[in-house]
Tab-separated table of C-alpha atoms in Angstrom:
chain	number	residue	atom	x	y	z
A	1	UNK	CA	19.284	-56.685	0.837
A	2	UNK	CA	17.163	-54.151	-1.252
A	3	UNK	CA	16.201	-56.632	-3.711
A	4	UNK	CA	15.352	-59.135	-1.039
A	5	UNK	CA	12.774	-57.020	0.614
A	6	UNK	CA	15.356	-56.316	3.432
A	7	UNK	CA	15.382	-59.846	4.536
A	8	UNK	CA	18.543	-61.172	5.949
A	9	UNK	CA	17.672	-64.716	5.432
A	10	UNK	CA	16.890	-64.135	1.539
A	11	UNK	CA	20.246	-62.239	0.671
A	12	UNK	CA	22.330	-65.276	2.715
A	13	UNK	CA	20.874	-67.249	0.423
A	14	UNK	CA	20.940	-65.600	-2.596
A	15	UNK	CA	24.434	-64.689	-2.021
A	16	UNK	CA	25.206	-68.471	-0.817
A	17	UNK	CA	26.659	-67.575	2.309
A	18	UNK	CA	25.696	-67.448	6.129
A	19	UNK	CA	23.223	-64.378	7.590
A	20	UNK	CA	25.502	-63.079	10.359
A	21	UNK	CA	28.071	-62.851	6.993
A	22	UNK	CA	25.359	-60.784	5.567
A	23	UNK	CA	24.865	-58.611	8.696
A	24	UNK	CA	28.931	-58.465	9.104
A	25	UNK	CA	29.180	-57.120	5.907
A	26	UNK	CA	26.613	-54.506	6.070
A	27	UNK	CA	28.121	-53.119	9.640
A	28	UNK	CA	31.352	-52.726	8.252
A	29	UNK	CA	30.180	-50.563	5.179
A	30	UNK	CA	28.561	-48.691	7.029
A	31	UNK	CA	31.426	-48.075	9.766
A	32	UNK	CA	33.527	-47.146	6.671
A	33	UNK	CA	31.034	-45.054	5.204
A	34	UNK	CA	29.826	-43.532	8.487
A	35	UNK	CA	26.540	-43.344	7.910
A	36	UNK	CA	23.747	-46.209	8.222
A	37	UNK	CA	22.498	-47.626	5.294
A	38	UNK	CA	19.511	-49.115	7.007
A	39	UNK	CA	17.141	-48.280	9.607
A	40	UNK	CA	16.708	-51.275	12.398
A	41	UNK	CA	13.771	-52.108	14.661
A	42	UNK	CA	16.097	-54.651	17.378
A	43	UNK	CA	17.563	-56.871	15.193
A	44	UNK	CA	15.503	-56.654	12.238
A	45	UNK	CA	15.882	-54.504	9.195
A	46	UNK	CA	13.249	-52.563	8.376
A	47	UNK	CA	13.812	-49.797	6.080
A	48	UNK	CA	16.587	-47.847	3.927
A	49	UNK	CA	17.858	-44.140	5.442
A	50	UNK	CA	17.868	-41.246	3.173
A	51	UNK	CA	21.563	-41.601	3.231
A	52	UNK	CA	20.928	-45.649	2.419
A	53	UNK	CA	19.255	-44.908	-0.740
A	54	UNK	CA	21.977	-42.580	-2.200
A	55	UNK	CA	24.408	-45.085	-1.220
A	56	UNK	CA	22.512	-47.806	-3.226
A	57	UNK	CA	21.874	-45.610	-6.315
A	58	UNK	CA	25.633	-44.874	-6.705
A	59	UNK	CA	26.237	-49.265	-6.071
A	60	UNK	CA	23.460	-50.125	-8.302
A	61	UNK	CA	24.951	-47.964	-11.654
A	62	UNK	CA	28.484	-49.572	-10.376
A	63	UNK	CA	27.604	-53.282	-10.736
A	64	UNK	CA	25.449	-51.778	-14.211
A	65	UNK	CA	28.590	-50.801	-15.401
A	66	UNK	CA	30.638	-54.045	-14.374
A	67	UNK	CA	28.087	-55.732	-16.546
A	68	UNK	CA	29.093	-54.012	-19.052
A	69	UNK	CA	32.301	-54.324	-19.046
A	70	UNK	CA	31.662	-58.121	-19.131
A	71	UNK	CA	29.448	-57.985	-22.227
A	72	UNK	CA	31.996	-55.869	-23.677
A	73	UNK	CA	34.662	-58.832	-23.462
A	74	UNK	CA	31.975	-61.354	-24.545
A	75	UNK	CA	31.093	-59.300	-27.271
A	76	UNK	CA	35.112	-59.833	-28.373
A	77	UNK	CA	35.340	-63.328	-26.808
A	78	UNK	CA	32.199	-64.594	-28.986
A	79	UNK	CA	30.006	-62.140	-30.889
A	80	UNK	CA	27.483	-64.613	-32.279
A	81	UNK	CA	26.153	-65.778	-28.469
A	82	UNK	CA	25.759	-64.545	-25.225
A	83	UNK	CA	21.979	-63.435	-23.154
A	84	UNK	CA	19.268	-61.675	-23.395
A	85	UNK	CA	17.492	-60.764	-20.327
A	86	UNK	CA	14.189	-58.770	-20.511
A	87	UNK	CA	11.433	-57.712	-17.901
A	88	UNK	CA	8.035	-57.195	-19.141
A	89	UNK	CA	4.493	-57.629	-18.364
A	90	UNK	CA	2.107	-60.599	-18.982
A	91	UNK	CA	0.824	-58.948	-21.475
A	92	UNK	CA	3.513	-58.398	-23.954
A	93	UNK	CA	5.446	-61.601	-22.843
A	94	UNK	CA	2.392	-63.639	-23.978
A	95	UNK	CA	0.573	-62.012	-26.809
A	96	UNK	CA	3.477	-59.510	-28.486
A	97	UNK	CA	6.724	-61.097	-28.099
A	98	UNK	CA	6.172	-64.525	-29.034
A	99	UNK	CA	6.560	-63.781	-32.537
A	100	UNK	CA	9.599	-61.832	-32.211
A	101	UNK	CA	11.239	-64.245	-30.152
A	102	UNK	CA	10.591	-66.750	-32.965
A	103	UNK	CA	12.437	-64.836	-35.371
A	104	UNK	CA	15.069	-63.924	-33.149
A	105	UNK	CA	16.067	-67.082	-32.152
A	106	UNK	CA	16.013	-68.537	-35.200
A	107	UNK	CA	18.676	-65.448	-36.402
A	108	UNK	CA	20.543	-65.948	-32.948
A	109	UNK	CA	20.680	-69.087	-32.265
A	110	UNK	CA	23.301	-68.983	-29.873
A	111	UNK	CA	21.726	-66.304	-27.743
A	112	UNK	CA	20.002	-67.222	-24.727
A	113	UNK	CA	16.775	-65.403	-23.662
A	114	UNK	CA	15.788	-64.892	-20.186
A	115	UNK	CA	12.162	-63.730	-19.202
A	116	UNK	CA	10.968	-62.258	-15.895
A	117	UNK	CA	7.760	-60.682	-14.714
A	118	UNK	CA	6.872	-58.054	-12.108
A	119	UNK	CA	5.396	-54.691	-11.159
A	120	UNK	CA	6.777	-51.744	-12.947
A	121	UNK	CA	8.861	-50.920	-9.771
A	122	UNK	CA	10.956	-54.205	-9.873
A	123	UNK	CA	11.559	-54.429	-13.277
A	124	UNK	CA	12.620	-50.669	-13.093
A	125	UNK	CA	14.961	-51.866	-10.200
A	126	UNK	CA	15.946	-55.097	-12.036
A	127	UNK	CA	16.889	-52.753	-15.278
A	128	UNK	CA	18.939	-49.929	-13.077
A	129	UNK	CA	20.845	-52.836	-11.184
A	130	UNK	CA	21.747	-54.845	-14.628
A	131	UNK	CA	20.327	-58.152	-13.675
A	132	UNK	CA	18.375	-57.240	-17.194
A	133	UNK	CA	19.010	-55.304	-20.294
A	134	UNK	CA	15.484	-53.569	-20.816
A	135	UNK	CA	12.034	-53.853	-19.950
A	136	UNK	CA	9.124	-53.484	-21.928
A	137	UNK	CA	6.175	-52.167	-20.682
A	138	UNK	CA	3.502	-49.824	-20.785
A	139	UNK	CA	2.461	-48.111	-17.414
A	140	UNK	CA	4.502	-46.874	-14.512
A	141	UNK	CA	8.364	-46.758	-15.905
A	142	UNK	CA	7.405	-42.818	-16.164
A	143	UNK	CA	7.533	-42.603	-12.375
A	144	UNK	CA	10.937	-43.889	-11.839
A	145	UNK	CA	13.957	-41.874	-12.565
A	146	UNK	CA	17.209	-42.878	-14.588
A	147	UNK	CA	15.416	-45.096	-17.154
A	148	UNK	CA	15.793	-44.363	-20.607
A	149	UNK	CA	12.131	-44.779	-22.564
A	150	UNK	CA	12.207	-45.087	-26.071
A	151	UNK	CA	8.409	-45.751	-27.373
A	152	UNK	CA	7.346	-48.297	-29.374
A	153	UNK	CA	4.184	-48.618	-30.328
A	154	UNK	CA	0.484	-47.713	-29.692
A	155	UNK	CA	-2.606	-50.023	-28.394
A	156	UNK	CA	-6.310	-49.424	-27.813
A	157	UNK	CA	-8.767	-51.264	-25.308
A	158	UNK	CA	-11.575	-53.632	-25.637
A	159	UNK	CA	-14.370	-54.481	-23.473
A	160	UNK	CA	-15.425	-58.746	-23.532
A	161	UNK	CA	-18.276	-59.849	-22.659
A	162	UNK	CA	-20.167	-63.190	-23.307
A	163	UNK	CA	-22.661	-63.468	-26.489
A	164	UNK	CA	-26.003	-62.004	-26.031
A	165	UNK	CA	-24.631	-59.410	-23.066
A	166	UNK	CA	-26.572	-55.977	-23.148
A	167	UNK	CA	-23.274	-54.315	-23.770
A	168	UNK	CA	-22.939	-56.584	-27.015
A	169	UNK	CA	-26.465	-55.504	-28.150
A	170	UNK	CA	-25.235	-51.826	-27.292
A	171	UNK	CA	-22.489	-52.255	-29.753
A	172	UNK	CA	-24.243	-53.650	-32.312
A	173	UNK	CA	-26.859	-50.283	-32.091
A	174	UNK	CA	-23.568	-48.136	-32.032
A	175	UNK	CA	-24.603	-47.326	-28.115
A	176	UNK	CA	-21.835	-48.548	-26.080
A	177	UNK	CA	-20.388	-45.483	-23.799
A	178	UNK	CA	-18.911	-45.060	-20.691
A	179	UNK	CA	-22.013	-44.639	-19.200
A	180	UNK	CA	-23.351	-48.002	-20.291
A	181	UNK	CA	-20.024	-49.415	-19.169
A	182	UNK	CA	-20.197	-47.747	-15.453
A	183	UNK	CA	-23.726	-49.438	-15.055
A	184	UNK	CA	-21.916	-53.273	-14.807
A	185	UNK	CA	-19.190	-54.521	-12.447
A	186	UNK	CA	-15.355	-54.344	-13.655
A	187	UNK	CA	-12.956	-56.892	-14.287
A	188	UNK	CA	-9.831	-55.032	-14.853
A	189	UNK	CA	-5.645	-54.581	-14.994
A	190	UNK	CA	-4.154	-53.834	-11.760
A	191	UNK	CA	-3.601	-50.263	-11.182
A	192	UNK	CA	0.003	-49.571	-12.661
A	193	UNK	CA	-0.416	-52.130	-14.881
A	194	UNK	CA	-1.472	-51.818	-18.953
A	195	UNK	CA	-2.751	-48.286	-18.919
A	196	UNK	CA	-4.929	-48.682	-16.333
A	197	UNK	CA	-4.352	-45.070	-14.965
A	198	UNK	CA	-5.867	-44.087	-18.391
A	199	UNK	CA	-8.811	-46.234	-18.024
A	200	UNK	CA	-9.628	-44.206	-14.648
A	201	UNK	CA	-9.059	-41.474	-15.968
A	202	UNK	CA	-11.768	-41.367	-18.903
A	203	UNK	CA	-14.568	-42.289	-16.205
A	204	UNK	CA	-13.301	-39.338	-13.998
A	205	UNK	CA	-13.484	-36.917	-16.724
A	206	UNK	CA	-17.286	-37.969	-17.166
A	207	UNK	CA	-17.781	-37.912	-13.135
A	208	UNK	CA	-18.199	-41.684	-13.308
A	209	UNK	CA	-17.091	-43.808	-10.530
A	210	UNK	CA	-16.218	-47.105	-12.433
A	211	UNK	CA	-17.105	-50.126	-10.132
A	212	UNK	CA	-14.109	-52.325	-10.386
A	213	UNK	CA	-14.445	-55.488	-8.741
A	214	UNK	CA	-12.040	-58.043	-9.738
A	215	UNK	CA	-8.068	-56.775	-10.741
A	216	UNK	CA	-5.358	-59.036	-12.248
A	217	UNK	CA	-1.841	-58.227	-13.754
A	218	UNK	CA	-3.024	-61.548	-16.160
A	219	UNK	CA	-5.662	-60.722	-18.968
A	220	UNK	CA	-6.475	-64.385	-19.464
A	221	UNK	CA	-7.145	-64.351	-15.791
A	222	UNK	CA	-9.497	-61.424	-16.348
A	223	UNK	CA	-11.722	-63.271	-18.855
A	224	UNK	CA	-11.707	-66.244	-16.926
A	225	UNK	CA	-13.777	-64.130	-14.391
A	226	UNK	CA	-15.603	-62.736	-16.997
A	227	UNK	CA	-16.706	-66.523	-18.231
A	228	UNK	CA	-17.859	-66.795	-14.543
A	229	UNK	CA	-20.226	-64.093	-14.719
A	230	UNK	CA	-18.799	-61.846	-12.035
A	231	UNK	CA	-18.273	-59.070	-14.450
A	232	UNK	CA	-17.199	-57.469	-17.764
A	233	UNK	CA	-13.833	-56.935	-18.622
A	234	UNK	CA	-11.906	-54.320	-19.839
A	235	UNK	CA	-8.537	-56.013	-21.431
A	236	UNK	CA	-5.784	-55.067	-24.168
A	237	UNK	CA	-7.165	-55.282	-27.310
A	238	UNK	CA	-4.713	-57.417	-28.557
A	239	UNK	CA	-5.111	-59.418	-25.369
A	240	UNK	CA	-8.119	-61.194	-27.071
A	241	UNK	CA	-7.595	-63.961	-29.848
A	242	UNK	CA	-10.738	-64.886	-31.731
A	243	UNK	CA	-10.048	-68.395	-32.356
A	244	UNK	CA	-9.506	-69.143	-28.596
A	245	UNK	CA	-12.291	-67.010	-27.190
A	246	UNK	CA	-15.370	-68.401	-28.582
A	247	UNK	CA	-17.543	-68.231	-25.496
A	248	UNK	CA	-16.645	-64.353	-25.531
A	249	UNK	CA	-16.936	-61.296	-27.778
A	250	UNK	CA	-14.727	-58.258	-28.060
A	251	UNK	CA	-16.442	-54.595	-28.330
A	252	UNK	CA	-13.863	-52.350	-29.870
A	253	UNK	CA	-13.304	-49.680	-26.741
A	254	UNK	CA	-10.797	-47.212	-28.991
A	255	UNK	CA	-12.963	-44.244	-29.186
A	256	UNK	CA	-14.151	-44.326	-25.244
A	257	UNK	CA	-10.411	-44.841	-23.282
A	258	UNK	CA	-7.369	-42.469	-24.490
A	259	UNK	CA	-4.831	-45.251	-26.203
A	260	UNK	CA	-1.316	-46.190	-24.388
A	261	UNK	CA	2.538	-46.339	-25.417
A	262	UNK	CA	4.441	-49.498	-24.627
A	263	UNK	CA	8.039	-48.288	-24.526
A	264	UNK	CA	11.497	-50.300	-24.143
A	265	UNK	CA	13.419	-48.641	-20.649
A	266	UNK	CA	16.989	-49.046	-20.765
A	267	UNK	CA	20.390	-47.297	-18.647
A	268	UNK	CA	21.456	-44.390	-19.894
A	269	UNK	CA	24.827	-44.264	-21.634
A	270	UNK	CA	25.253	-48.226	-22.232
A	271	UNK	CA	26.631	-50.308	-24.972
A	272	UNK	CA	24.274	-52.510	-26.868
A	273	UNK	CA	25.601	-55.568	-28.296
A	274	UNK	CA	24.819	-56.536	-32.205
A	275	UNK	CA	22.068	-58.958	-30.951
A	276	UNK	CA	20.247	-56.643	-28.420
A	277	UNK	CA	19.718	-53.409	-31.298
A	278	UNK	CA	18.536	-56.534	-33.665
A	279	UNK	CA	15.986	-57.660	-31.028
A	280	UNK	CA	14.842	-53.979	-30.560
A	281	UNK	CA	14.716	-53.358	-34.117
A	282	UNK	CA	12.543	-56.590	-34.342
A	283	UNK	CA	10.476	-55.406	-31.640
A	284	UNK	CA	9.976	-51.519	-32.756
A	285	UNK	CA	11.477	-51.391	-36.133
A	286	UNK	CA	11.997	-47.521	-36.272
A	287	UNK	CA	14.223	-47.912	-33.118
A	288	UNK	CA	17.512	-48.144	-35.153
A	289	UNK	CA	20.948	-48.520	-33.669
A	290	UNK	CA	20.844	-45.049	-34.455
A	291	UNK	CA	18.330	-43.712	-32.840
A	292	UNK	CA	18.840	-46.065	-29.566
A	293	UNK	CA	21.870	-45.123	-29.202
A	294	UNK	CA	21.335	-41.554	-29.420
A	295	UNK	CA	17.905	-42.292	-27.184
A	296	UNK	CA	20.430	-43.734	-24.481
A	297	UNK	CA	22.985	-40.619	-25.036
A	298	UNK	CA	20.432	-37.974	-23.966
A	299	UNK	CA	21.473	-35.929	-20.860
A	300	UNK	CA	17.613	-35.814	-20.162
A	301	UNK	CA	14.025	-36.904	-20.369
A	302	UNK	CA	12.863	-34.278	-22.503
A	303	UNK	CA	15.657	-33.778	-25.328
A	304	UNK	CA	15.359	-37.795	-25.418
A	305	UNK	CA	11.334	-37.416	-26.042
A	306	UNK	CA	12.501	-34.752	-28.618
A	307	UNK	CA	14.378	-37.718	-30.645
A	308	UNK	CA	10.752	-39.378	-31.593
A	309	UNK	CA	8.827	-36.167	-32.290
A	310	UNK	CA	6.908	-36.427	-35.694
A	311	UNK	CA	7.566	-40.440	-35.478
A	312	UNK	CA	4.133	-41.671	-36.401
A	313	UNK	CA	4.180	-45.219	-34.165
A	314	UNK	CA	2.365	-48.558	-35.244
A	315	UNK	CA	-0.411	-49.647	-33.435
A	316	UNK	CA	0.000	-52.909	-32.321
């Protein structure tokens, strides 16, 4: 039900089955548990109780660990294949892990990979309820408790804008400043997605009110609006790829925003197969098995942050 926005209709058909199975199913847990689970408008669902979400953090880690028990007899049955399910951001997924993937499957052939996309509150869910092994991201995973983040590299901004903008002539004269930047309109990330908290945040410390009028979770998306005229954007620098982006420029933005961490979030206390420390090796290479799996032994936040102290990360 959680994962299907509470809607009856969705979970019968996820789960292949009828909704007043659904409904008779969720009456008697709750009969046995003796609490609710869900709070009900009528007939309708329409939110989790207090006592609801406790009840769904204990089922969540249960089917986790059932996974795991299944990769654990895969990992016997057949060591050399299985899956490899990751949740990330458009971002990464199109301009980080293509190369990585390459390699990978070329090593691991028999090893399926499965992508998904979505704010950083599903993929947190998606992780915690083992439908996927980790997600990479950069924003928001801080914000939801029980992940494991193990950081992997660093990345800086950029501002694009078409040939012969005033920004561009800025640059050039070594001028281009927050100021400058507040004067235009604002094609940007989505708040909670790509650092864009930090991006706010360096205009607020100047008492700048940034006028953002466009947002996408897609950078290509954002410089399509830039190519329109309705603004200038404010992307990942390695969002932008010379060779493709000839009616735009890129103004290096490193020394104006405060740069951001992508990190890999992960359960607590799991077993990696061979294939998944290989991929995160590929991905971060100072995240040995090693250090993961001390990362994922950590009985908190804090003595796991401890484990990367002095690491000096690659910017990406």
């Amino acid at each position: 039900m959680v994962q299907n926005n509470l809607n009856v209709s969705e979970t019968a058909l996820a789960l292949y089955t009828s909704q007043p199975g659904v409904s008779k199913q969720i009456r008697q847990l709750e009969e046995e548990l003796g609490v609710s689970v869900f709070e009900r408008s009528g007939r309708q669902v329409t939110a989790v109780t207090e006592a609801g979400r406790a009840i769904i953090a204990h089922a969540e880690r249960a089917l986790a660990a059932t996974e795991d028990m299944r990769a654990a007899g895969r990992q016997f049955a057949d060591p050399h294949a299985g899956t490899l399910k990751l949740a990330t951001t458009h971002t990464q997924a199109r301009y980080v892990l293509p190369a990585v993937i390459e390699a990978f499957g070329a090593a691991w052939p028999r090893v399926d990979i499965h992508l998904h996309q979505g704010t950083p509150q599903q993929m947190a869910t998606l992780v915690n309820s083992g439908e996927v092994d980790m997600v990479i991201a950069t924003e928001g995973l801080h914000h939801y408790q029980g992940l494991a983040l193990m950081p992997c590299s660093r990345w800086s901004r950029a501002v694009v804008v078409p040939p012969g903008h005033a920004l561009f002539k800025l640059d050039r004269l070594g001028d281009l400043t927050l100021e400058a930047l507040a004067a235009f309109p604002l094609i940007t990330y989505v708040f909670g997605f790509t650092g864009r908290s930090k991006l706010d945040a360096a205009f607020h410390a100047r008492g700048l009110e940034p006028n953002v009028v466009l947002t996408a979770a897609d950078a290509d998306v954002i410089k399509t609006y830039v190519r329109t005229g309705l603004g200038v954007g404010i992307i990942a620098g390695m969002a932008f790829e010379p060779a493709d982006e000839r009616d735009l420029v890129k103004l290096d933005a490193s020394s104006l925003f405060e740069s951001s961490t992508t990190h890999i979030g992960m359960r607590p206390n799991r077993t990696l197969r061979p294939f998944m420390h290989d991929f995160i090796q590929r991905f971060a290479p100072h995240l040995t098995a090693e250090r993961v799996a001390a990362a994922l032994a950590c009985e908190s936040a804090a003595a796991r942050e401890a484990l990367f102290d002095g690491i000096e990360l690659p910017v990406s």
